[in-house]
Amino acid sequence: MDRVIFHVDLDAFYASVEQLDNPALKGRPVIVGARPGTRGVVSACSYEARRYGIHSAMPITQAHRRCPHGVYLIPRMERYVEMSERVMAILADFTPALQQISIDEAFLDLTGTRRLLGAPREVAGRLKARVREETGLALSVGIAANKYLAKIASDSGKPDGLVQVSGEQAADFLDGLPLAKLWGVGEKTLERLAELNITTVHELRSFSEDILCSMMGEAGGRFLYRAARGQDPGIFPAEAKSRSISSEVTFETDRKDEGSIRRALLDLSQQVMARLIRGRWQANTVTLKLRYWDFSNTTVQKTMKHWLTSSDEIYRMAIELLGERWDGSTPVRLVGVGTANVVSADEPRQRELFPDEYDKKRKVEEAVTRLREKMADLPLTRASLLGKRRGGQPPRGPAKDGGASPTP
DNA sequence: TCTGGGGTCCTAGGACCC
DNA sequence: TCTGGGGTCCTAGGACCC
């Protein structure tokens, strides 16, 4: 029996939530991302804004030039997470086979539910209606026999869409789409394929798997071969487990004084450690990422024989890696600190030479993290972080949320 | 004109082991 | 004097997605 997979996707999610919370924004171009004039990009925008050619990932300065009278908002993640959870709860009412893949997207496996729930298309209609009634949000649904095709189907129907693609329709359906609409085919792949005179899904389908593999690499070739046929290339693993946790920051202007960079590294190290602790994770690799003024990137990482126990340890490693990679004068645009080889903190700690010592340090760090969170706005943080923000603002917190209010 | 922040997966080379 | 084949782990870079 064919499987019945739904892919559901909330339309212009962040922008829709903002319009919901502030009805004065309805019908207006709403751009969520960053304040105009700063370094930042569009995270999401309303359909009114798209009419000006604005889209996600566009630099905010460019968006502002295209639409100066738009409403520009800073993301309010907590609110979006809250709305996302409400929507996911509704979806879970339809089936326990629910897989959330991002804040605004999920797969539902409705295979074998026809007798119980009705025909897939009717179920999708009810699902959309319930979400709209209970949350005020619109979502698009794609229905197909696998996740890959369902995902592309939902995208093709946006906004407020409902598109079902049967197995027989798959090839025709894909042939009607630009190559770039294939999930996993980005700018570089598009260029590579164009060099080979492949510009449509139809043309792509005429190549054998062997040839595609020799041209695009083993994994890339296999992926494209299946994608062009609407077969699932297996890009959505059943359960995604966290393998890395990182934080990064782009300076408002490029930096070449070591002090600014060190302060940022300390801040980021604390953020990363706090997230490890909050998620009950442990990790043994530290990564440092640098983006220079010319947008070139470099990363260095170092793996330890023991689990990381404190933000100080992460910070010290980051400084060491900085010494390896930075000449001290090239302007730096972005710094990032991360951890890799992240596993559950409950996992046995065989590699610990001194498990008691580890437990002790970790407990101290947990306490420090809790305190920092509790007193987020107080100068509990290190003295070297103080005075980081200009204009007499407090060191943490408010600056980030100051522009979040959706009041026009 | 300027290009965020959080991730995942793949590739290719080198170290090391059997 | 010549020189295998496989496996695993680590590292750095890059493509891609939301």
mmCIF file of C-alpha atoms (C1' of nucleotides) in Angstrom, chain A residues 39 41 219 243-244 246-248 250 275 333, chain B residues 1-11:
data_model
loop_
_atom_site.group_PDB
_atom_site.id
_atom_site.type_symbol
_atom_site.label_atom_id
_atom_site.label_comp_id
_atom_site.label_asym_id
_atom_site.label_seq_id
_atom_site.Cartn_x
_atom_site.Cartn_y
_atom_site.Cartn_z
ATOM 1 C CA ARG A 39 24.171 44.079 9.396
ATOM 2 C CA VAL A 41 19.125 39.702 6.821
ATOM 3 C CA ALA A 219 26.325 11.120 -2.621
ATOM 4 C CA ARG A 243 25.838 16.621 17.134
ATOM 5 C CA SER A 244 26.965 20.200 17.539
ATOM 6 C CA SER A 246 27.358 26.692 18.557
ATOM 7 C CA SER A 247 26.879 30.412 18.951
ATOM 8 C CA GLU A 248 28.242 33.126 16.731
ATOM 9 C CA THR A 250 28.642 39.316 13.563
ATOM 10 C CA ARG A 275 23.008 25.473 26.292
ATOM 11 C CA ARG A 333 33.612 40.269 10.763
ATOM 12 C "C1'" DT B 1 24.642 46.871 -2.212
ATOM 13 C "C1'" DC B 2 25.731 43.631 1.089
ATOM 14 C "C1'" DT B 3 25.579 39.319 2.594
ATOM 15 C "C1'" DG B 4 22.459 36.402 10.257
ATOM 16 C "C1'" DG B 5 22.556 32.482 13.097
ATOM 17 C "C1'" DG B 6 21.638 27.790 13.863
ATOM 18 C "C1'" DG B 7 22.279 23.478 12.135
ATOM 19 C "C1'" DT B 8 23.293 18.866 8.911
ATOM 20 C "C1'" DC B 9 25.829 16.176 5.694
ATOM 21 C "C1'" DC B 10 29.652 15.224 2.317
ATOM 22 C "C1'" DT B 11 34.482 15.192 0.707
#
